[in-house]
Short mmCIF file of C-alpha atoms and ligand atoms in Angstrom, two decimals:
data_model
loop_
_atom_site.label_atom_id
_atom_site.label_comp_id
_atom_site.label_asym_id
_atom_site.label_seq_id
_atom_site.Cartn_x
_atom_site.Cartn_y
_atom_site.Cartn_z
CA UNK S 1 0.00 0.00 0.00
CA UNK S 2 1.26 3.44 -0.82
CA UNK S 3 1.93 5.63 2.20
CA UNK S 4 1.84 9.41 1.70
CA UNK S 5 4.58 11.30 3.56
CA UNK S 6 3.48 13.01 6.75
CA UNK S 7 5.13 16.26 7.75
CA UNK S 8 5.87 16.90 11.39
CA UNK S 9 3.55 19.61 12.67
CA UNK S 10 4.43 19.67 16.32
CA UNK S 11 4.60 23.44 16.49
CA UNK S 12 1.56 24.07 14.33
CA UNK S 13 -1.07 24.66 17.04
CA UNK S 14 1.11 27.25 18.75
CA UNK S 15 1.87 28.84 15.39
CA UNK S 16 -1.78 28.90 14.39
CA UNK S 17 -2.73 30.36 17.75
CA UNK S 18 -0.18 33.09 17.16
CA UNK S 19 -1.69 33.76 13.74
CA UNK S 20 -5.14 34.09 15.28
CA UNK S 21 -3.73 36.36 18.01
CA UNK S 22 -2.14 38.61 15.38
CA UNK S 23 -5.41 38.64 13.46
CA UNK S 24 -7.26 39.47 16.65
CA UNK S 25 -4.94 42.35 17.48
CA UNK S 26 -5.12 43.68 13.94
CA UNK S 27 -8.90 43.55 14.03
CA UNK S 28 -9.09 45.36 17.37
CA UNK S 29 -6.79 48.08 16.12
CA UNK S 30 -9.07 48.54 13.10
CA UNK S 31 -12.45 48.43 14.77
CA UNK S 32 -12.17 49.18 18.46
CA UNK S 33 -14.14 52.29 19.28
CA UNK S 34 -11.88 52.96 22.32
CA UNK S 35 -8.17 52.96 21.61
CA UNK S 36 -6.33 53.59 24.86
CA UNK S 37 -2.64 54.17 24.39
CA UNK S 38 -0.68 52.38 27.06
CA UNK S 39 2.95 52.45 27.95
CA UNK S 40 3.89 48.88 27.10
CA UNK S 41 6.55 48.83 29.83
CA UNK S 42 4.67 49.95 32.92
CA UNK S 43 1.11 49.23 31.91
CA UNK S 44 -0.07 45.61 31.84
CA UNK S 45 -1.52 44.17 28.67
CA UNK S 46 -5.29 43.67 28.81
CA UNK S 47 -6.37 40.06 28.85
CA UNK S 48 -7.21 38.63 25.44
CA UNK S 49 -10.21 36.38 25.90
CA UNK S 50 -10.09 35.44 22.25
CA UNK S 51 -8.38 32.07 22.19
CA UNK S 52 -7.27 29.52 19.63
CA UNK S 53 -9.96 27.15 20.88
CA UNK S 54 -12.60 29.82 20.38
CA UNK S 55 -11.97 30.10 16.63
CA UNK S 56 -11.19 26.44 16.25
CA UNK S 57 -14.04 23.98 16.24
CA UNK S 58 -15.02 23.49 19.86
CA UNK S 59 -15.55 19.80 19.22
CA UNK S 60 -12.37 19.38 17.25
CA UNK S 61 -10.04 16.63 18.50
CA UNK S 62 -6.96 18.14 20.06
CA UNK S 63 -4.50 16.20 17.92
CA UNK S 64 -6.12 17.63 14.81
CA UNK S 65 -5.75 21.22 15.89
CA UNK S 66 -2.79 21.71 13.63
CA UNK S 67 -2.52 24.10 10.78
CA UNK S 68 -1.41 22.51 7.51
CA UNK S 69 -1.12 26.05 6.17
CA UNK S 70 1.99 26.36 8.28
CA UNK S 71 3.58 23.48 6.46
CA UNK S 72 5.44 23.81 3.22
CA UNK S 73 2.71 22.97 0.75
CA UNK S 74 2.47 24.68 -2.62
CA UNK S 75 -1.32 24.40 -2.57
CA UNK S 76 -1.86 26.02 0.75
CA UNK S 77 1.17 28.07 1.55
CA UNK S 78 0.11 31.69 1.78
CA UNK S 79 2.12 34.36 0.05
CA UNK S 80 4.49 36.20 2.40
CA UNK S 81 2.47 38.49 4.64
CA UNK S 82 4.02 41.30 6.64
CA UNK S 83 3.70 40.08 10.20
CA UNK S 84 2.87 42.46 13.01
CA UNK S 85 4.93 42.31 16.14
CA UNK S 86 3.01 40.84 19.02
CA UNK S 87 3.85 43.94 21.06
CA UNK S 88 1.44 45.90 18.85
CA UNK S 89 -1.34 44.20 20.74
CA UNK S 90 -0.32 46.04 23.84
CA UNK S 91 -1.56 49.25 22.27
CA UNK S 92 -4.96 47.85 21.44
CA UNK S 93 -7.73 47.69 23.94
CA UNK S 94 -11.38 46.81 23.85
CA UNK S 95 -11.92 49.14 26.77
CA UNK S 96 -12.44 46.26 29.19
CA UNK S 97 -10.27 46.77 32.24
CA UNK S 98 -7.96 43.94 33.13
CA UNK S 99 -8.62 42.04 36.34
CA UNK S 100 -10.13 38.88 37.72
CA UNK S 101 -13.71 40.18 37.44
CA UNK S 102 -13.56 40.39 33.66
CA UNK S 103 -11.33 37.47 32.90
CA UNK S 104 -12.93 34.13 32.12
CA UNK S 105 -10.88 31.11 33.14
CA UNK S 106 -9.20 29.29 30.26
CA UNK S 107 -10.71 26.00 31.40
CA UNK S 108 -14.26 27.38 31.33
CA UNK S 109 -13.76 28.94 27.90
CA UNK S 110 -12.66 25.61 26.47
CA UNK S 111 -15.35 23.55 28.13
CA UNK S 112 -18.53 25.51 27.76
CA UNK S 113 -20.23 25.97 24.41
CA UNK S 114 -21.96 29.30 24.84
CA UNK S 115 -24.65 31.03 22.85
CA UNK S 116 -23.41 33.65 20.38
CA UNK S 117 -22.66 37.01 21.89
CA UNK S 118 -22.32 36.01 25.54
CA UNK S 119 -18.67 35.12 25.91
CA UNK S 120 -17.01 37.67 23.66
CA UNK S 121 -19.32 40.68 23.85
CA UNK S 122 -16.44 43.02 22.99
CA UNK S 123 -15.94 41.13 19.73
CA UNK S 124 -19.52 41.66 18.64
CA UNK S 125 -19.61 45.33 19.66
CA UNK S 126 -18.50 46.83 16.38
CA UNK S 127 -20.00 49.50 14.21
CA UNK S 128 -23.35 48.24 12.96
CA UNK S 129 -23.21 47.58 9.25
CA UNK S 130 -25.67 45.79 7.04
CA UNK S 131 -24.36 42.29 6.39
CA UNK S 132 -27.27 40.64 4.61
CA UNK S 133 -27.07 40.37 0.84
CA UNK S 134 -30.19 40.91 -1.22
CA UNK S 135 -30.49 38.25 -3.91
CA UNK S 136 -33.41 37.98 -6.34
CA UNK S 137 -34.82 34.93 -8.08
CA UNK S 138 -34.67 35.32 -11.86
CA UNK S 139 -37.28 33.52 -13.94
CA UNK S 140 -35.72 32.15 -17.13
CA UNK S 141 -38.16 29.70 -18.63
CA UNK S 142 -39.54 29.99 -22.12
CA UNK S 143 -41.30 26.70 -21.58
CA UNK S 144 -44.27 25.62 -23.65
CA UNK S 145 -45.78 24.38 -20.39
CA UNK S 146 -46.41 26.83 -17.61
CA UNK S 147 -47.36 24.14 -15.11
CA UNK S 148 -45.36 21.12 -14.14
CA UNK S 149 -47.88 18.56 -15.47
CA UNK S 150 -45.92 15.76 -17.15
CA UNK S 151 -42.70 17.19 -15.84
CA UNK S 152 -40.57 16.94 -12.75
CA UNK S 153 -39.28 20.20 -11.25
CA UNK S 154 -36.44 20.30 -8.75
CA UNK S 155 -33.82 22.67 -7.35
CA UNK S 156 -30.05 22.28 -7.11
CA UNK S 157 -27.55 24.12 -4.93
CA UNK S 158 -23.78 24.28 -5.23
CA UNK S 159 -22.02 25.76 -2.21
CA UNK S 160 -18.44 25.79 -0.94
CA UNK S 161 -19.06 26.18 2.79
CA UNK S 162 -15.39 26.94 3.78
CA UNK S 163 -13.93 24.26 5.98
CA UNK S 164 -12.86 25.45 9.42
CA UNK S 165 -9.46 23.85 8.95
CA UNK S 166 -8.82 25.81 5.74
CA UNK S 167 -10.10 28.99 7.37
CA UNK S 168 -7.56 28.52 10.17
CA UNK S 169 -4.78 27.72 7.68
CA UNK S 170 -5.38 30.92 5.74
CA UNK S 171 -6.32 33.49 8.39
CA UNK S 172 -4.62 36.23 6.35
CA UNK S 173 -7.56 36.01 3.91
CA UNK S 174 -10.04 36.90 6.65
CA UNK S 175 -8.39 39.93 8.21
CA UNK S 176 -11.44 42.03 7.40
CA UNK S 177 -13.57 39.82 9.67
CA UNK S 178 -14.56 40.27 13.24
CA UNK S 179 -12.92 37.16 14.77
CA UNK S 180 -16.24 36.29 16.36
CA UNK S 181 -17.85 35.52 12.98
CA UNK S 182 -15.06 33.05 12.18
CA UNK S 183 -15.91 30.75 15.08
CA UNK S 184 -17.29 27.42 13.96
CA UNK S 185 -20.33 27.46 16.27
CA UNK S 186 -21.40 30.80 14.80
CA UNK S 187 -20.70 29.68 11.23
CA UNK S 188 -22.42 26.33 11.64
CA UNK S 189 -25.68 27.83 12.85
CA UNK S 190 -25.67 30.34 9.95
CA UNK S 191 -24.77 27.71 7.35
CA UNK S 192 -27.45 25.27 8.50
CA UNK S 193 -30.05 28.05 8.65
CA UNK S 194 -29.09 29.00 5.08
CA UNK S 195 -29.34 25.40 3.82
CA UNK S 196 -32.67 25.00 5.58
CA UNK S 197 -33.97 28.29 4.23
CA UNK S 198 -33.19 27.45 0.60
CA UNK S 199 -34.25 23.85 1.09
CA UNK S 200 -32.80 22.75 -2.28
CA UNK S 201 -33.89 19.31 -3.44
CA UNK S 202 -30.26 18.49 -4.25
CA UNK S 203 -27.32 20.08 -2.43
CA UNK S 204 -23.75 19.81 -3.68
CA UNK S 205 -21.38 21.08 -1.00
CA UNK S 206 -17.62 21.47 -1.04
CA UNK S 207 -15.09 21.97 1.76
CA UNK S 208 -17.20 19.93 4.14
CA UNK S 209 -14.94 18.97 7.04
CA UNK S 210 -15.37 15.30 7.86
CA UNK S 211 -15.85 15.62 11.64
CA UNK S 212 -18.39 18.41 11.11
CA UNK S 213 -20.14 16.29 8.49
CA UNK S 214 -20.38 13.22 10.72
CA UNK S 215 -21.34 14.94 13.96
CA UNK S 216 -23.37 17.95 12.88
CA UNK S 217 -24.19 18.37 9.18
CA UNK S 218 -25.31 14.84 8.27
CA UNK S 219 -27.52 14.28 11.36
CA UNK S 220 -29.18 17.67 10.84
CA UNK S 221 -29.84 17.13 7.13
CA UNK S 222 -31.08 13.59 7.69
CA UNK S 223 -33.50 14.99 10.23
CA UNK S 224 -34.75 17.30 7.47
CA UNK S 225 -35.39 14.34 5.14
CA UNK S 226 -32.17 14.29 3.11
CA UNK S 227 -29.98 11.34 2.22
CA UNK S 228 -26.32 12.37 2.44
CA UNK S 229 -23.32 11.02 0.56
CA UNK S 230 -19.76 12.15 1.24
CA UNK S 231 -16.25 11.80 -0.15
CA UNK S 232 -13.31 13.11 1.86
CA UNK S 233 -10.17 14.29 0.12
CA UNK S 234 -7.25 11.90 0.07
CA UNK S 235 -4.15 12.94 2.05
CA UNK S 236 -4.08 15.03 5.21
CA UNK S 237 -6.76 17.64 4.54
CA UNK S 238 -9.92 17.10 6.55
CA UNK S 239 -12.54 18.29 4.06
CA UNK S 240 -14.38 16.76 1.14
CA UNK S 241 -17.40 16.92 -1.14
CA UNK S 242 -20.95 16.08 -0.20
CA UNK S 243 -24.19 15.50 -2.08
CA UNK S 244 -27.50 15.50 -0.21
CA UNK S 245 -30.89 14.91 -1.85
CA UNK S 246 -34.44 14.84 -0.56
CA UNK S 247 -35.59 11.25 -0.09
CA UNK S 248 -39.13 12.35 -0.88
CA UNK S 249 -37.97 13.47 -4.36
CA UNK S 250 -35.22 11.03 -5.41
CA UNK S 251 -33.83 7.55 -4.97
CA UNK S 252 -30.15 6.72 -5.34
CA UNK S 253 -29.35 4.48 -8.32
CA UNK S 254 -25.57 4.50 -7.95
CA UNK S 255 -22.76 6.27 -6.11
CA UNK S 256 -19.25 6.95 -7.47
CA UNK S 257 -16.58 8.65 -5.38
CA UNK S 258 -13.64 9.82 -7.54
CA UNK S 259 -10.09 10.30 -6.26
CA UNK S 260 -7.88 12.41 -8.50
CA UNK S 261 -4.70 11.20 -6.80
CA UNK S 262 -3.10 8.46 -8.92
CA UNK S 263 0.06 6.85 -7.65
CA UNK S 264 2.92 7.05 -10.13
CA UNK S 265 1.21 9.64 -12.34
CA UNK S 266 2.90 12.96 -11.65
CA UNK S 267 0.18 15.20 -13.04
CA UNK S 268 -2.32 13.53 -10.71
CA UNK S 269 -0.36 13.83 -7.46
CA UNK S 270 -2.84 16.08 -5.60
CA UNK S 271 -5.56 15.13 -3.16
CA UNK S 272 -8.70 16.63 -4.72
CA UNK S 273 -11.81 14.54 -5.22
CA UNK S 274 -15.20 14.43 -6.88
CA UNK S 275 -18.45 12.69 -6.08
CA UNK S 276 -21.04 11.42 -8.57
CA UNK S 277 -24.54 10.12 -7.90
CA UNK S 278 -27.12 8.83 -10.36
CA UNK S 279 -30.59 9.71 -9.08
CA UNK S 280 -34.07 8.71 -10.16
CA UNK S 281 -37.11 10.88 -9.43
CA UNK S 282 -39.26 9.23 -6.75
CA UNK S 283 -41.88 6.77 -8.00
CA UNK S 284 -44.78 9.18 -7.41
CA UNK S 285 -43.42 11.46 -10.15
CA UNK S 286 -44.27 8.76 -12.71
CA UNK S 287 -40.99 9.57 -14.47
CA UNK S 288 -38.65 6.74 -15.43
CA UNK S 289 -35.57 8.85 -16.08
CA UNK S 290 -32.22 9.33 -14.39
CA UNK S 291 -30.04 12.34 -13.74
CA UNK S 292 -26.34 12.30 -13.02
CA UNK S 293 -25.32 14.78 -10.31
CA UNK S 294 -21.64 15.58 -9.86
CA UNK S 295 -19.72 17.74 -7.46
CA UNK S 296 -16.02 18.54 -7.22
CA UNK S 297 -13.47 20.96 -5.85
CA UNK S 298 -10.52 21.21 -8.23
CA UNK S 299 -6.99 22.11 -7.15
CA UNK S 300 -6.55 25.69 -5.96
CA UNK S 301 -2.94 26.37 -7.03
CA UNK S 302 -3.29 29.12 -9.69
CA UNK S 303 0.03 28.11 -11.28
CA UNK S 304 -0.92 24.47 -11.96
CA UNK S 305 -3.58 24.61 -14.67
CA UNK S 306 -2.12 21.42 -16.12
CA UNK S 307 -3.15 19.51 -12.99
CA UNK S 308 -6.62 21.09 -12.97
CA UNK S 309 -7.20 19.98 -16.58
CA UNK S 310 -6.07 16.42 -15.83
CA UNK S 311 -8.36 16.29 -12.76
CA UNK S 312 -11.26 17.53 -14.88
CA UNK S 313 -10.52 14.99 -17.65
CA UNK S 314 -10.59 12.18 -15.12
CA UNK S 315 -13.90 13.40 -13.74
CA UNK S 316 -15.41 13.74 -17.23
CA UNK S 317 -14.33 10.18 -18.09
CA UNK S 318 -16.06 8.89 -14.98
CA UNK S 319 -19.21 10.95 -15.69
CA UNK S 320 -19.35 9.63 -19.29
CA UNK S 321 -19.13 6.09 -17.96
CA UNK S 322 -21.76 6.32 -15.22
CA UNK S 323 -24.22 8.50 -17.16
CA UNK S 324 -24.31 6.07 -20.08
CA UNK S 325 -27.74 4.43 -20.36
CA UNK S 326 -28.71 1.05 -21.77
CA UNK S 327 -29.89 2.61 -25.04
CA UNK S 328 -26.47 4.20 -25.62
CA UNK S 329 -27.57 7.75 -24.74
CA UNK S 330 -26.29 9.76 -21.80
CA UNK S 331 -28.68 10.85 -19.06
CA UNK S 332 -28.83 14.60 -18.19
CA UNK S 333 -25.81 15.73 -16.19
CA UNK S 334 -25.53 18.39 -13.48
CA UNK S 335 -21.88 19.28 -12.89
CA UNK S 336 -21.53 21.50 -9.82
CA UNK S 337 -18.71 22.76 -7.71
CA UNK S 338 -15.70 24.92 -7.17
CA UNK S 339 -13.47 24.67 -10.24
CA UNK S 340 -10.93 27.27 -9.08
CA UNK S 341 -11.10 28.78 -12.57
CA UNK S 342 -12.75 31.95 -13.84
CA UNK S 343 -15.33 32.21 -16.66
CA UNK S 344 -12.85 33.61 -19.21
CA UNK S 345 -10.37 30.78 -18.60
CA UNK S 346 -9.37 27.97 -20.99
CA UNK S 347 -10.59 25.45 -18.39
CA UNK S 348 -14.07 26.99 -18.38
CA UNK S 349 -14.06 27.13 -22.19
CA UNK S 350 -13.19 23.46 -22.30
CA UNK S 351 -16.24 22.58 -20.20
CA UNK S 352 -18.73 24.66 -22.18
CA UNK S 353 -17.28 24.23 -25.71
CA UNK S 354 -16.49 20.50 -25.25
CA UNK S 355 -13.12 21.15 -26.90
CA UNK S 356 -9.84 22.90 -26.04
CA UNK S 357 -6.83 23.63 -28.21
CA UNK S 358 -4.46 23.47 -25.28
CA UNK S 359 -0.95 23.21 -26.75
CA UNK S 360 1.02 26.39 -26.11
CA UNK S 361 -1.19 27.77 -23.32
CA UNK S 362 0.97 28.86 -20.32
CA UNK S 363 -0.01 26.63 -17.39
CA UNK S 364 -0.52 29.69 -15.18
CA UNK S 365 -3.22 30.96 -17.55
CA UNK S 366 -5.38 27.81 -17.66
CA UNK S 367 -7.52 28.84 -14.69
CA UNK S 368 -7.33 32.63 -15.13
CA UNK S 369 -7.20 33.15 -11.35
CA UNK S 370 -4.19 35.48 -11.67
CA UNK S 371 -3.93 38.24 -14.24
CA UNK S 372 -0.14 38.10 -14.49
CA UNK S 373 0.82 34.57 -13.53
CA UNK S 374 4.48 33.82 -12.89
CA UNK S 375 6.28 31.16 -14.92
CA UNK S 376 6.37 30.53 -18.62
CA UNK S 377 5.88 26.77 -18.89
CA UNK S 378 3.31 25.95 -21.55
CA UNK S 379 1.06 22.94 -22.06
CA UNK S 380 2.45 20.35 -24.46
CA UNK S 381 1.00 17.04 -25.68
CA UNK S 382 0.35 14.65 -24.12
CA UNK S 383 -1.41 16.35 -21.20
CA UNK S 384 -1.57 13.10 -19.26
CA UNK S 385 0.28 9.83 -19.87
CA UNK S 386 -1.35 6.94 -21.81
CA UNK S 387 -0.97 4.79 -18.68
CA UNK S 388 -3.92 6.69 -17.17
CA UNK S 389 -6.15 4.87 -19.66
CA UNK S 390 -8.08 8.00 -20.65
CA UNK S 391 -8.27 9.12 -24.26
CA UNK S 392 -8.02 12.64 -25.66
CA UNK S 393 -11.85 12.47 -25.81
CA UNK S 394 -11.87 12.20 -21.98
CA UNK S 395 -13.19 8.66 -22.08
CA UNK S 396 -11.87 5.47 -20.60
CA UNK S 397 -10.17 3.38 -23.19
CA UNK S 398 -11.54 -0.01 -23.91
CA UNK S 399 -8.75 -2.27 -22.68
CA UNK S 400 -10.17 -5.34 -24.37
CA UNK S 401 -10.16 -3.75 -27.81
CA UNK S 402 -7.55 -5.65 -29.77
CA UNK S 403 -7.67 -3.50 -32.91
CA UNK S 404 -4.58 -1.22 -32.76
CA UNK S 405 -6.15 1.31 -35.17
CA UNK S 406 -9.15 1.81 -32.91
CA UNK S 407 -6.83 2.13 -29.93
CA UNK S 408 -4.77 4.75 -31.74
CA UNK S 409 -7.70 6.86 -32.83
CA UNK S 410 -9.44 6.78 -29.46
CA UNK S 411 -6.29 7.60 -27.51
CA UNK S 412 -5.05 10.55 -29.59
CA UNK S 413 -3.04 11.91 -26.71
CA UNK S 414 -0.48 13.45 -29.02
CA UNK S 415 -3.11 15.72 -30.56
CA UNK S 416 -2.94 19.40 -29.58
CA UNK S 417 -6.52 19.46 -28.35
CA UNK S 418 -8.76 17.58 -25.95
CA UNK S 419 -12.51 17.00 -26.21
CA UNK S 420 -15.40 15.62 -24.21
CA UNK S 421 -18.80 14.32 -25.22
CA UNK S 422 -21.03 16.16 -22.75
CA UNK S 423 -22.93 19.24 -23.86
CA UNK S 424 -22.79 21.49 -20.83
CA UNK S 425 -24.20 24.97 -20.28
CA UNK S 426 -23.65 27.24 -17.30
CA UNK S 427 -26.69 28.24 -15.23
CA UNK S 428 -25.16 31.68 -14.66
CA UNK S 429 -24.10 34.08 -17.42
CA UNK S 430 -21.30 35.64 -15.26
CA UNK S 431 -22.59 39.19 -15.80
CA UNK S 432 -25.45 40.65 -13.83
CA UNK S 433 -28.71 41.46 -15.55
CA UNK S 434 -29.33 45.19 -15.56
CA UNK S 435 -25.94 46.71 -14.78
CA UNK S 436 -23.69 44.13 -16.53
CA UNK S 437 -21.29 43.96 -13.59
CA UNK S 438 -19.24 40.81 -13.10
CA UNK S 439 -20.95 38.15 -10.97
CA UNK S 440 -18.96 37.08 -7.92
CA UNK S 441 -19.16 33.66 -6.27
CA UNK S 442 -16.23 33.92 -3.85
CA UNK S 443 -14.64 36.82 -2.07
CA UNK S 444 -12.41 37.61 0.89
CA UNK S 445 -9.81 40.25 1.63
CA UNK S 446 -7.65 39.24 -1.38
CA UNK S 447 -10.03 38.47 -4.22
CA UNK S 448 -13.55 38.69 -5.64
CA UNK S 449 -14.14 36.34 -8.59
CA UNK S 450 -16.34 33.56 -9.99
CA UNK S 451 -14.98 30.04 -9.53
CA UNK S 452 -18.19 28.14 -8.67
CA UNK S 453 -20.58 26.84 -11.29
CA UNK S 454 -23.62 24.74 -11.98
CA UNK S 455 -23.26 23.25 -15.48
CA UNK S 456 -26.15 21.24 -16.90
CA UNK S 457 -27.18 19.27 -19.99
CA UNK S 458 -29.55 21.77 -21.56
CA UNK S 459 -32.68 20.92 -23.48
CA UNK S 460 -31.63 21.53 -27.05
CA UNK S 461 -34.08 24.12 -28.37
CA UNK S 462 -37.54 25.53 -27.93
CA UNK S 463 -39.65 25.10 -31.02
CA UNK S 464 -42.98 26.81 -31.44
CA UNK S 465 -45.11 23.73 -31.88
CA UNK S 466 -46.13 21.92 -28.74
CA UNK S 467 -45.08 18.46 -29.99
CA UNK S 468 -41.69 19.61 -31.25
CA UNK S 469 -41.06 21.38 -28.00
CA UNK S 470 -41.77 18.25 -25.99
CA UNK S 471 -39.49 16.19 -28.21
CA UNK S 472 -36.63 18.65 -27.94
CA UNK S 473 -36.86 18.94 -24.18
CA UNK S 474 -36.77 15.18 -23.73
CA UNK S 475 -33.04 15.24 -24.18
CA UNK S 476 -31.98 17.54 -21.42
CA UNK S 477 -32.89 19.77 -18.52
CA UNK S 478 -34.82 22.97 -18.80
CA UNK S 479 -33.51 25.82 -16.65
CA UNK S 480 -36.50 27.47 -14.96
CA UNK S 481 -34.93 30.03 -12.63
CA UNK S 482 -31.82 30.91 -10.67
CA UNK S 483 -30.96 32.86 -7.54
CA UNK S 484 -29.07 35.89 -8.86
CA UNK S 485 -25.48 36.41 -7.78
CA UNK S 486 -24.09 39.79 -6.72
CA UNK S 487 -21.36 42.20 -7.78
CA UNK S 488 -18.12 43.06 -6.01
CA UNK S 489 -19.51 46.44 -4.94
CA UNK S 490 -22.55 44.77 -3.35
CA UNK S 491 -20.17 42.53 -1.42
CA UNK S 492 -18.12 45.52 -0.26
CA UNK S 493 -21.29 47.02 1.18
CA UNK S 494 -21.67 43.99 3.46
CA UNK S 495 -17.99 43.86 4.55
CA UNK S 496 -17.08 41.09 2.08
CA UNK S 497 -17.24 37.39 3.00
CA UNK S 498 -17.53 35.79 5.42
CA UNK S 499 -19.48 38.31 7.46
CA UNK S 500 -21.84 38.20 10.40
CA UNK S 501 -24.71 36.91 8.27
CA UNK S 502 -23.00 34.88 5.50
CA UNK S 503 -20.58 32.36 6.93
CA UNK S 504 -18.56 31.13 3.97
CA UNK S 505 -16.22 32.99 1.63
CA UNK S 506 -18.39 31.63 -1.21
CA UNK S 507 -22.05 32.21 -2.04
CA UNK S 508 -24.51 29.40 -2.68
CA UNK S 509 -25.54 29.00 -6.34
CA UNK S 510 -29.12 27.77 -6.72
CA UNK S 511 -31.19 26.93 -9.77
CA UNK S 512 -34.52 25.28 -10.53
CA UNK S 513 -34.78 22.76 -13.38
CA UNK S 514 -37.47 20.82 -15.16
CA UNK S 515 -37.08 17.23 -16.33
CA UNK S 516 -39.68 16.24 -18.90
CA UNK S 517 -41.32 12.86 -19.25
O1 LIG W 601 -10.16 29.29 -3.90
V1 LIG W 601 -10.96 28.14 -2.73
O2 LIG W 601 -9.86 28.56 -1.36
O3 LIG W 601 -12.01 27.44 -4.02
O4 LIG W 601 -12.27 29.11 -1.95
O5 LIG W 601 -9.97 26.49 -2.83
C1 LIG W 601 -8.87 26.54 -2.01
C2 LIG W 601 -8.63 27.93 -1.50
C3 LIG W 601 -9.07 25.75 -0.75
C4 LIG W 601 -8.68 24.31 -0.87
O6 LIG W 601 -7.34 24.15 -1.18
O7 LIG W 601 -8.28 26.39 0.24
C5 LIG W 601 -8.01 27.72 -0.15
N1 LIG W 601 -4.23 31.12 -0.86
C6 LIG W 601 -5.57 31.28 -0.88
N2 LIG W 601 -6.44 30.28 -0.67
C7 LIG W 601 -5.95 29.07 -0.46
C8 LIG W 601 -4.57 28.82 -0.43
C9 LIG W 601 -3.70 29.92 -0.65
N3 LIG W 601 -2.38 29.77 -0.66
N4 LIG W 601 -4.41 27.52 -0.21
C10 LIG W 601 -5.63 26.96 -0.09
N5 LIG W 601 -6.56 27.91 -0.23
#
């Protein structure tokens, strides 16, 4: 069995605590209404009741309270950030006088889960700003049928909920936040309320931390009538992808977790994953059709577009295999998730155009996350080695096929382009209706871009005659409506993400679809 190397992280908790302390001090300096200048030599430092354990998950096992972000890892290592000296904290005060009356014992802080706002009142006492985003539902249907007779309507959500571990590894991205809103107990209650409020029939979530999934998220969603399926990332990271669907609406036909890590294949040496389910509408719908629902979170590293493309190719090969029906057609596909690529990127173009002329593209430009990426290395054929067993058409090769000509034509890895056989359309247009501003799906103190998508197999066309319309729509999904995204300026008005009200650095994408009989 292959054993992945484990880095020693003995000093990580202390280091992460220091990072949180620096963040805390920085935040107080920025927001405290009462800045009392003290002489750091003869005046004692006020007690900081904001502890590592307060931001960390309160139910998080102690041995897991390490910060992989402090390790040397090209995917997670933050760019160099100017660090503030800890002595700066001595000049910041929340106005609470030091002394036994105001200090809460460390033991009590770690033991008692407390309702929001009671333990750290000074952290919630900031200037009141509006933190709730206004998002409108946009009706999009040009359907021949205005009612759902003979059709099955359902909603789908894609949402990267920001794992607590990744939040703690990258605290420099959340310096705009009141530390209070970064605590897991606050974030969990907001996230669950949000999921419950939208009540999507299918939820595709990313960055779901396994312990939070097992102990909190899954039990809660099951209580609400969902069936939950989960795939954790390979390697050391604690998070993974999840698909939940309402048992009253769907039954599970098959489940396919996908690991992108492939031993011995250099381009697939990262720990990202995908999860695929094939669902059937519940019997009462009278519909004997399937849909293939997929979620993934591709590699973050903006410089490694080559890896992102190989991960996507592997996922597309698996989708093509599992979505294939007995009659040789492919059932409608919903491909959701965080692709760590922007809408103008070659990776996005590959998904929506089903083809990409990749040779010569600098690997740092594949995802379009950075405007001026470093490094000049360009993509050259083959993108992935033949040993992976995936052709240039992003399909598994038939190993039993003895005809060398067929093998050659289906492999085609020395071609300068790749293709896939799924016809996928994005639910969102990436520009807001009305003002034409760029839509944003993720934002924090360093960026505001679109990287999350819901792609779907669209019904081909809408003909005028009723019969033609029905025939055309049989092939795919009809997009009925979507919850509009927002612009960067709207996000600035609510203090970016996460904020008091929205507890991830991503927004949920939600759409309603119609599947015809
Ligand atoms: O962009 V993301 O956030 O889709 O919201 O996906 C990754 C990043 C996620 C999983 O790897 O962790 C975040 N700088 C900024 N964000 C990072 C970094 C980094 N160096 N490393 C990981 N993430």
